[in-house]
Amino acid sequence: MAFAKPVWVPGQEKKIGFVLFLATLSGLSPFAMAIVVPSLPGLAHIFQLEYDSLQYAVSAYLLGIGLSQPVHGFLCDRYGRRPVLLFSLLLFVLASLGCVIVENWFLLVTMRFMQAIGVGVGTVTSRAIVTDVSSRQHAAQTLSYIAMAMGIGPIIAPVLGGYLDVTFGWQSSFLFSGVVGAVVLLFAWARLAETRPDAVRVTGGSFGQVLRQYLGLLRSPVFMGYTLVFGFCQGTFFAFLPVAPQVFETRFRIGAELFGVYWGILSFSYMLGAFFSGRLMRTFDLDATLFAGCSGLFVSTLILFLAALYGSVTFMVLLSTITVGMFFSGIASPLALTGSVSHNPEMAGAASGLSSSLGMGVGALFSILTGHLFDGTEGPMIRLMGMAVTGVMMALFMSRNRGAKAG
């Protein structure tokens, strides 16, 4: 039967089905995180928790993603993309079902952690697969379109999660995630062939040899430059995200209903930037397009910073500058991720996993800082955004150091 034979192989990378599959695979992680958010207040009542204890349902998930991605990267270089992907997706499906049947909070948080370990494979393997089968230029285009499609997940997931929670109960969100994971697993098994080139393999198997591979990446200015561009782009966003509802409500009297509308505008702006990133790559090379994206993000945030410095931050100034910044972040982020992998194609999996993990860590740091420094006004948030875009430009120039590859 044709369906049972892997058909997405090198040479098929321009097919729309191939791109949609990889976009779904990459987007499964943020989707599974966001779909349960509407159920959190109900979980506090069901498990008799203080509301602040609910953060562990999110933080355990983020921890699992961050810890698992470098491991996934090493494994898919050593054993191949396909087996690591299939095994990890199976773990995600089983952990999602585990979330449905557990009866205490500790086990639910544990299953969330296991969910994240399994689904963390999506971003790593999709980027490695694109690098395997594409030139650097075409890989950047493909990953830009994947980033655009990924932006849909965090928008629709809370809406769908809220409907499922009200209609079928909190377990239904986890069950739905498991079903989606099972469908992706089925398609991966039936249609995705192994794409890892024979030359791509982490040599040796001792801890010391593996450690040297990662230290080589960490010592590469180009790899770290691209990775930190992505991380500080995320930092610009995460400096805003944790306190945005409070700022909108207390400072500008914007309620939850309208905040959802404005959040959709920001998400759409990022997706639009990712779309234009792919289009621009048809004419310009990766580094020129990345420079344009980073520069636009820097200028838009600088305008916001100067407005705050001179005391003239109105709602429209805040919304417009952040919306424009999200557009340029949408251009820059997928290109930075492409650069971190394509500079070392012989370690595509390891580079993909490590860059994703480090980038997430930088973004999480800004999230923690803005939550700690928040004083009820937009000031600390804007100052941290200014620090983040300064980091973006410094990392951009680091990425131009072509002295040596990692390893």
CSV table of C-alpha atoms in Angstrom, one decimal:
chain,number,residue,atom,x,y,z
A,1,MET,CA,0.0,0.0,0.0
A,2,ALA,CA,1.5,3.4,-1.0
A,3,PHE,CA,0.5,5.0,2.3
A,4,ALA,CA,2.6,2.5,4.3
A,5,LYS,CA,5.7,3.3,2.3
A,6,PRO,CA,7.9,6.3,3.4
A,7,VAL,CA,7.6,9.0,0.7
A,8,TRP,CA,8.9,12.1,2.3
A,9,VAL,CA,12.6,11.7,1.4
A,10,PRO,CA,15.4,14.0,0.1
A,11,GLY,CA,14.2,15.6,-3.1
A,12,GLN,CA,10.6,15.9,-1.7
A,13,GLU,CA,11.4,18.9,0.5
A,14,LYS,CA,9.5,21.4,-1.6
A,15,LYS,CA,6.2,19.5,-1.4
A,16,ILE,CA,3.6,21.3,0.6
A,17,GLY,CA,2.7,18.2,2.6
A,18,PHE,CA,6.3,17.8,3.8
A,19,VAL,CA,6.3,21.5,5.0
A,20,LEU,CA,2.9,21.1,6.7
A,21,PHE,CA,4.0,17.9,8.4
A,22,LEU,CA,7.2,19.6,9.8
A,23,ALA,CA,5.2,22.7,10.8
A,24,THR,CA,2.7,20.5,12.7
A,25,LEU,CA,5.5,18.6,14.3
A,26,SER,CA,7.3,21.8,15.5
A,27,GLY,CA,4.0,23.4,16.6
A,28,LEU,CA,2.9,20.4,18.7
A,29,SER,CA,5.1,21.6,21.6
A,30,PRO,CA,3.6,25.1,22.1
A,31,PHE,CA,0.1,23.8,21.3
A,32,ALA,CA,0.3,21.1,24.0
A,33,MET,CA,1.5,23.8,26.5
A,34,ALA,CA,-1.1,26.4,25.7
A,35,ILE,CA,-4.2,24.1,25.4
A,36,VAL,CA,-4.3,23.4,29.1
A,37,VAL,CA,-4.0,27.0,30.3
A,38,PRO,CA,-7.8,27.6,30.4
A,39,SER,CA,-8.2,24.5,32.7
A,40,LEU,CA,-5.7,25.7,35.3
A,41,PRO,CA,-8.3,27.6,37.5
A,42,GLY,CA,-10.4,24.5,37.6
A,43,LEU,CA,-7.5,22.3,38.4
A,44,ALA,CA,-6.8,24.5,41.5
A,45,HIS,CA,-10.3,23.7,42.8
A,46,ILE,CA,-10.2,20.0,41.8
A,47,PHE,CA,-6.8,19.3,43.4
A,48,GLN,CA,-7.4,21.8,46.3
A,49,LEU,CA,-4.3,23.9,45.4
A,50,GLU,CA,-3.3,27.4,46.1
A,51,TYR,CA,-3.4,29.2,42.7
A,52,ASP,CA,0.4,29.9,42.7
A,53,SER,CA,1.0,26.1,42.8
A,54,LEU,CA,-0.4,25.8,39.3
A,55,GLN,CA,2.8,27.3,37.9
A,56,TYR,CA,4.4,23.9,38.2
A,57,ALA,CA,2.1,22.6,35.4
A,58,VAL,CA,3.8,25.1,33.1
A,59,SER,CA,7.3,25.2,34.6
A,60,ALA,CA,7.7,21.4,34.6
A,61,TYR,CA,6.7,21.4,31.0
A,62,LEU,CA,9.2,24.1,30.1
A,63,LEU,CA,11.9,22.4,32.1
A,64,GLY,CA,11.3,19.1,30.3
A,65,ILE,CA,11.6,20.9,26.9
A,66,GLY,CA,14.8,22.7,27.8
A,67,LEU,CA,16.5,19.6,29.2
A,68,SER,CA,15.4,17.2,26.5
A,69,GLN,CA,16.3,19.1,23.4
A,70,PRO,CA,20.2,18.7,23.6
A,71,VAL,CA,19.7,15.0,24.3
A,72,HIS,CA,17.3,14.6,21.3
A,73,GLY,CA,19.9,16.4,19.1
A,74,PHE,CA,22.7,14.1,20.1
A,75,LEU,CA,20.5,11.0,19.7
A,76,CYS,CA,19.2,11.9,16.2
A,77,ASP,CA,22.7,12.5,15.0
A,78,ARG,CA,23.9,9.2,16.3
A,79,TYR,CA,20.9,6.9,15.7
A,80,GLY,CA,19.0,8.8,12.9
A,81,ARG,CA,16.1,11.3,12.8
A,82,ARG,CA,13.3,8.7,12.2
A,83,PRO,CA,13.8,6.3,15.2
A,84,VAL,CA,14.3,9.1,17.7
A,85,LEU,CA,11.3,10.9,16.4
A,86,LEU,CA,9.0,7.9,16.5
A,87,PHE,CA,10.1,6.8,20.0
A,88,SER,CA,9.8,10.4,21.5
A,89,LEU,CA,6.3,10.9,19.9
A,90,LEU,CA,5.2,7.6,21.4
A,91,LEU,CA,6.4,8.9,24.8
A,92,PHE,CA,4.4,12.1,24.3
A,93,VAL,CA,1.2,10.2,23.5
A,94,LEU,CA,1.6,7.8,26.5
A,95,ALA,CA,2.3,10.7,28.8
A,96,SER,CA,-0.7,12.7,27.5
A,97,LEU,CA,-2.9,9.7,28.3
A,98,GLY,CA,-1.2,9.5,31.7
A,99,CYS,CA,-2.3,13.0,32.4
A,100,VAL,CA,-5.9,11.9,31.8
A,101,ILE,CA,-5.9,9.1,34.3
A,102,VAL,CA,-3.8,10.4,37.2
A,103,GLU,CA,-5.5,11.3,40.4
A,104,ASN,CA,-3.1,13.5,42.2
A,105,TRP,CA,-1.2,16.7,41.4
A,106,PHE,CA,2.3,15.4,41.8
A,107,LEU,CA,1.6,12.7,39.2
A,108,LEU,CA,0.0,15.2,36.9
A,109,VAL,CA,3.0,17.4,37.0
A,110,THR,CA,5.3,14.4,36.4
A,111,MET,CA,3.3,13.4,33.4
A,112,ARG,CA,3.5,17.0,32.1
A,113,PHE,CA,7.3,16.7,32.4
A,114,MET,CA,7.3,13.4,30.5
A,115,GLN,CA,5.0,15.0,27.9
A,116,ALA,CA,7.6,17.7,27.3
A,117,ILE,CA,10.5,15.3,27.1
A,118,GLY,CA,8.6,13.5,24.3
A,119,VAL,CA,7.4,16.5,22.3
A,120,GLY,CA,10.7,18.3,22.6
A,121,VAL,CA,11.8,16.2,19.7
A,122,GLY,CA,9.6,18.1,17.2
A,123,THR,CA,11.6,21.3,17.0
A,124,VAL,CA,15.0,19.5,17.0
A,125,THR,CA,14.3,16.9,14.3
A,126,SER,CA,12.3,19.2,12.0
A,127,ARG,CA,15.2,21.7,11.8
A,128,ALA,CA,17.7,18.8,11.4
A,129,ILE,CA,15.6,17.2,8.6
A,130,VAL,CA,15.2,20.5,6.7
A,131,THR,CA,19.0,21.0,7.0
A,132,ASP,CA,19.6,17.4,5.8
A,133,VAL,CA,17.6,17.8,2.6
A,134,SER,CA,18.0,21.5,1.7
A,135,SER,CA,20.6,24.0,0.8
A,136,ARG,CA,21.3,26.7,3.4
A,137,GLN,CA,19.2,29.2,1.4
A,138,HIS,CA,16.2,26.9,0.9
A,139,ALA,CA,16.4,25.7,4.5
A,140,ALA,CA,16.0,29.3,5.7
A,141,GLN,CA,12.9,29.7,3.5
A,142,THR,CA,11.3,26.4,4.6
A,143,LEU,CA,12.0,27.2,8.3
A,144,SER,CA,10.5,30.6,7.9
A,145,TYR,CA,7.2,29.1,6.6
A,146,ILE,CA,7.3,26.5,9.4
A,147,ALA,CA,7.7,29.3,12.0
A,148,MET,CA,4.7,31.1,10.4
A,149,ALA,CA,2.6,28.0,10.7
A,150,MET,CA,3.7,27.3,14.2
A,151,GLY,CA,2.3,30.7,15.3
A,152,ILE,CA,-1.2,29.4,14.7
A,153,GLY,CA,-0.9,26.9,17.5
A,154,PRO,CA,-0.6,29.3,20.5
A,155,ILE,CA,-3.5,31.3,19.1
A,156,ILE,CA,-6.1,28.5,18.7
A,157,ALA,CA,-4.9,26.3,21.5
A,158,PRO,CA,-6.3,28.4,24.4
A,159,VAL,CA,-9.6,28.8,22.6
A,160,LEU,CA,-9.9,25.1,21.9
A,161,GLY,CA,-8.8,24.2,25.4
A,162,GLY,CA,-11.4,26.5,26.9
A,163,TYR,CA,-14.2,24.9,24.8
A,164,LEU,CA,-13.0,21.3,25.7
A,165,ASP,CA,-12.7,22.2,29.4
A,166,VAL,CA,-16.2,23.6,29.6
A,167,THR,CA,-17.8,20.9,27.4
A,168,PHE,CA,-16.0,17.7,28.4
A,169,GLY,CA,-13.9,18.5,31.5
A,170,TRP,CA,-10.2,19.2,32.1
A,171,GLN,CA,-9.0,15.8,31.0
A,172,SER,CA,-10.2,16.4,27.5
A,173,SER,CA,-7.4,18.9,26.7
A,174,PHE,CA,-4.8,16.3,27.5
A,175,LEU,CA,-6.7,13.6,25.6
A,176,PHE,CA,-6.9,15.9,22.5
A,177,SER,CA,-3.1,16.5,22.7
A,178,GLY,CA,-2.6,12.8,22.8
A,179,VAL,CA,-4.8,12.2,19.8
A,180,VAL,CA,-3.0,14.9,17.8
A,181,GLY,CA,0.3,13.3,18.8
A,182,ALA,CA,-0.9,9.9,17.7
A,183,VAL,CA,-1.9,11.3,14.3
A,184,VAL,CA,1.5,12.9,13.8
A,185,LEU,CA,3.2,9.7,15.0
A,186,LEU,CA,1.2,7.7,12.4
A,187,PHE,CA,2.2,10.0,9.6
A,188,ALA,CA,5.8,10.0,10.6
A,189,TRP,CA,5.9,6.2,10.7
A,190,ALA,CA,4.1,5.8,7.4
A,191,ARG,CA,5.6,8.6,5.3
A,192,LEU,CA,8.9,9.9,6.7
A,193,ALA,CA,12.0,8.2,5.5
A,194,GLU,CA,15.4,8.6,7.3
A,195,THR,CA,17.1,11.8,6.1
A,196,ARG,CA,20.3,11.8,8.0
A,197,PRO,CA,23.3,11.8,5.6
A,198,ASP,CA,25.8,9.0,6.2
A,199,ALA,CA,28.5,11.6,7.2
A,200,VAL,CA,26.4,13.0,10.0
A,201,ARG,CA,27.2,11.0,13.1
A,202,VAL,CA,28.5,11.9,16.5
A,203,THR,CA,31.7,9.8,16.8
A,204,GLY,CA,32.2,7.7,19.8
A,205,GLY,CA,29.8,7.1,22.6
A,206,SER,CA,31.5,8.1,25.9
A,207,PHE,CA,30.3,11.0,28.0
A,208,GLY,CA,33.6,12.7,27.4
A,209,GLN,CA,33.3,12.5,23.6
A,210,VAL,CA,29.7,13.7,23.7
A,211,LEU,CA,30.7,16.6,26.0
A,212,ARG,CA,33.5,17.6,23.6
A,213,GLN,CA,31.0,17.9,20.7
A,214,TYR,CA,28.8,20.3,22.7
A,215,LEU,CA,31.8,22.2,24.0
A,216,GLY,CA,32.9,22.6,20.4
A,217,LEU,CA,29.6,24.2,19.6
A,218,LEU,CA,29.7,26.5,22.7
A,219,ARG,CA,33.2,27.7,21.6
A,220,SER,CA,32.0,28.5,18.1
A,221,PRO,CA,31.4,32.3,17.9
A,222,VAL,CA,29.1,31.8,14.8
A,223,PHE,CA,27.0,29.1,16.5
A,224,MET,CA,26.7,31.1,19.7
A,225,GLY,CA,26.0,34.3,17.8
A,226,TYR,CA,23.1,32.9,15.9
A,227,THR,CA,21.8,31.1,19.0
A,228,LEU,CA,21.9,34.3,21.1
A,229,VAL,CA,20.2,36.3,18.3
A,230,PHE,CA,17.3,33.9,18.6
A,231,GLY,CA,17.5,33.9,22.5
A,232,PHE,CA,17.5,37.7,22.8
A,233,CYS,CA,14.7,38.0,20.2
A,234,GLN,CA,12.7,35.7,22.5
A,235,GLY,CA,13.9,37.8,25.5
A,236,THR,CA,12.4,40.9,23.9
A,237,PHE,CA,9.1,39.0,23.8
A,238,PHE,CA,9.3,37.4,27.2
A,239,ALA,CA,10.2,40.7,28.8
A,240,PHE,CA,6.7,41.7,27.8
A,241,LEU,CA,4.6,38.5,28.0
A,242,PRO,CA,4.4,37.8,31.8
A,243,VAL,CA,3.2,41.3,32.8
A,244,ALA,CA,1.3,42.3,29.6
A,245,PRO,CA,-2.2,41.5,31.0
A,246,GLN,CA,-1.5,43.6,34.2
A,247,VAL,CA,0.0,46.5,32.2
A,248,PHE,CA,-2.9,46.6,29.8
A,249,GLU,CA,-5.5,46.4,32.6
A,250,THR,CA,-4.1,48.6,35.3
A,251,ARG,CA,-2.2,51.2,33.2
A,252,PHE,CA,-4.5,51.4,30.1
A,253,ARG,CA,-7.8,49.9,31.4
A,254,ILE,CA,-7.9,47.2,28.8
A,255,GLY,CA,-9.9,44.2,30.0
A,256,ALA,CA,-9.4,40.5,29.3
A,257,GLU,CA,-11.7,40.5,26.3
A,258,LEU,CA,-9.9,43.2,24.4
A,259,PHE,CA,-6.5,41.8,25.5
A,260,GLY,CA,-7.3,38.6,23.6
A,261,VAL,CA,-7.9,40.7,20.5
A,262,TYR,CA,-4.6,42.6,20.9
A,263,TRP,CA,-2.8,39.4,21.6
A,264,GLY,CA,-4.1,38.0,18.3
A,265,ILE,CA,-2.7,41.1,16.5
A,266,LEU,CA,0.7,40.5,18.0
A,267,SER,CA,0.7,36.8,17.1
A,268,PHE,CA,-0.5,37.6,13.5
A,269,SER,CA,2.3,40.2,13.2
A,270,TYR,CA,4.9,37.6,14.1
A,271,MET,CA,3.5,35.1,11.6
A,272,LEU,CA,3.5,37.8,8.9
A,273,GLY,CA,7.1,38.5,9.6
A,274,ALA,CA,8.0,34.8,9.3
A,275,PHE,CA,6.1,34.7,6.0
A,276,PHE,CA,8.1,37.7,4.6
A,277,SER,CA,11.3,36.2,5.9
A,278,GLY,CA,10.7,33.3,3.5
A,279,ARG,CA,9.9,35.6,0.6
A,280,LEU,CA,12.9,37.8,1.2
A,281,MET,CA,15.2,34.7,1.2
A,282,ARG,CA,14.3,34.3,-2.5
A,283,THR,CA,16.2,37.5,-3.3
A,284,PHE,CA,18.6,38.1,-0.4
A,285,ASP,CA,21.0,35.8,1.5
A,286,LEU,CA,20.4,34.7,5.1
A,287,ASP,CA,22.8,37.2,6.8
A,288,ALA,CA,21.5,40.2,4.9
A,289,THR,CA,17.9,39.3,5.7
A,290,LEU,CA,18.7,38.6,9.3
A,291,PHE,CA,20.4,42.0,9.7
A,292,ALA,CA,17.3,43.7,8.4
A,293,GLY,CA,15.1,41.8,10.8
A,294,CYS,CA,17.4,42.5,13.8
A,295,SER,CA,17.7,46.2,12.8
A,296,GLY,CA,14.0,46.6,12.6
A,297,LEU,CA,13.5,45.0,16.0
A,298,PHE,CA,16.1,47.3,17.5
A,299,VAL,CA,14.7,50.5,16.0
A,300,SER,CA,11.1,49.7,17.0
A,301,THR,CA,12.2,48.9,20.6
A,302,LEU,CA,14.4,52.0,20.7
A,303,ILE,CA,11.4,54.2,19.8
A,304,LEU,CA,9.5,52.7,22.7
A,305,PHE,CA,12.4,53.1,25.1
A,306,LEU,CA,12.8,56.8,24.1
A,307,ALA,CA,9.1,57.3,24.5
A,308,ALA,CA,9.3,55.9,28.0
A,309,LEU,CA,12.4,58.0,28.8
A,310,TYR,CA,10.5,61.2,28.0
A,311,GLY,CA,7.3,60.0,29.7
A,312,SER,CA,5.1,59.7,26.6
A,313,VAL,CA,4.1,56.0,26.5
A,314,THR,CA,0.5,56.0,25.4
A,315,PHE,CA,-1.4,52.8,24.6
A,316,MET,CA,-1.1,53.2,20.9
A,317,VAL,CA,2.7,53.8,21.2
A,318,LEU,CA,3.1,50.7,23.2
A,319,LEU,CA,0.9,48.5,21.0
A,320,SER,CA,2.3,49.8,17.7
A,321,THR,CA,6.0,49.5,18.6
A,322,ILE,CA,5.6,46.0,20.0
A,323,THR,CA,3.5,45.0,17.0
A,324,VAL,CA,6.2,46.2,14.6
A,325,GLY,CA,8.9,44.6,16.8
A,326,MET,CA,7.0,41.2,16.6
A,327,PHE,CA,7.0,41.5,12.8
A,328,PHE,CA,10.7,42.0,12.7
A,329,SER,CA,11.3,39.3,15.3
A,330,GLY,CA,9.3,37.0,13.0
A,331,ILE,CA,11.8,37.7,10.3
A,332,ALA,CA,14.9,37.3,12.4
A,333,SER,CA,14.1,34.3,14.7
A,334,PRO,CA,13.7,31.5,12.1
A,335,LEU,CA,16.8,32.8,10.2
A,336,ALA,CA,18.9,32.8,13.4
A,337,LEU,CA,17.8,29.2,14.1
A,338,THR,CA,18.8,28.2,10.6
A,339,GLY,CA,22.2,29.8,10.9
A,340,SER,CA,23.0,28.0,14.1
A,341,VAL,CA,22.4,24.6,12.4
A,342,SER,CA,23.6,25.2,8.9
A,343,HIS,CA,27.0,26.5,9.9
A,344,ASN,CA,27.7,23.0,11.3
A,345,PRO,CA,25.7,20.6,9.1
A,346,GLU,CA,27.7,17.6,10.2
A,347,MET,CA,26.2,18.1,13.7
A,348,ALA,CA,22.8,19.3,12.7
A,349,GLY,CA,20.9,17.4,15.4
A,350,ALA,CA,23.2,18.4,18.2
A,351,ALA,CA,23.3,22.1,17.1
A,352,SER,CA,19.5,22.2,16.7
A,353,GLY,CA,18.9,20.8,20.2
A,354,LEU,CA,21.5,22.9,21.9
A,355,SER,CA,20.5,26.2,20.2
A,356,SER,CA,16.8,25.6,21.0
A,357,SER,CA,17.6,24.9,24.6
A,358,LEU,CA,19.9,27.9,25.1
A,359,GLY,CA,17.6,30.2,23.3
A,360,MET,CA,14.7,29.1,25.5
A,361,GLY,CA,16.9,29.6,28.5
A,362,VAL,CA,17.7,33.2,27.6
A,363,GLY,CA,14.0,33.9,27.0
A,364,ALA,CA,13.1,32.4,30.3
A,365,LEU,CA,15.6,34.5,32.1
A,366,PHE,CA,13.9,37.7,30.8
A,367,SER,CA,10.6,36.3,31.8
A,368,ILE,CA,11.9,35.8,35.4
A,369,LEU,CA,13.5,39.2,35.5
A,370,THR,CA,10.4,41.1,34.3
A,371,GLY,CA,8.2,39.2,36.8
A,372,HIS,CA,10.6,40.1,39.7
A,373,LEU,CA,11.1,43.7,38.7
A,374,PHE,CA,7.5,44.5,37.8
A,375,ASP,CA,6.2,47.5,39.8
A,376,GLY,CA,2.7,48.0,38.3
A,377,THR,CA,4.0,50.2,35.4
A,378,GLU,CA,5.5,49.5,32.0
A,379,GLY,CA,8.9,50.9,32.9
A,380,PRO,CA,10.8,47.8,34.0
A,381,MET,CA,9.4,45.9,31.1
A,382,ILE,CA,10.6,48.4,28.6
A,383,ARG,CA,14.0,48.7,30.1
A,384,LEU,CA,14.4,44.9,29.9
A,385,MET,CA,13.2,44.9,26.3
A,386,GLY,CA,15.9,47.5,25.6
A,387,MET,CA,18.5,45.2,27.1
A,388,ALA,CA,17.3,42.3,25.0
A,389,VAL,CA,17.5,44.2,21.7
A,390,THR,CA,21.0,45.4,22.6
A,391,GLY,CA,21.9,41.8,23.1
A,392,VAL,CA,20.4,40.9,19.7
A,393,MET,CA,22.7,43.4,17.9
A,394,MET,CA,25.8,42.3,19.8
A,395,ALA,CA,25.0,38.6,19.1
A,396,LEU,CA,24.4,39.5,15.4
A,397,PHE,CA,27.9,40.8,15.0
A,398,MET,CA,29.3,37.8,16.9
A,399,SER,CA,27.7,35.6,14.3
A,400,ARG,CA,29.7,37.3,11.6
A,401,ASN,CA,33.0,35.7,12.9
A,402,ARG,CA,33.7,33.0,10.4
A,403,GLY,CA,37.0,31.9,11.9
A,404,ALA,CA,36.2,28.2,12.5
A,405,LYS,CA,33.5,25.6,12.7
A,406,ALA,CA,32.6,23.9,15.9
A,407,GLY,CA,34.1,20.7,17.0
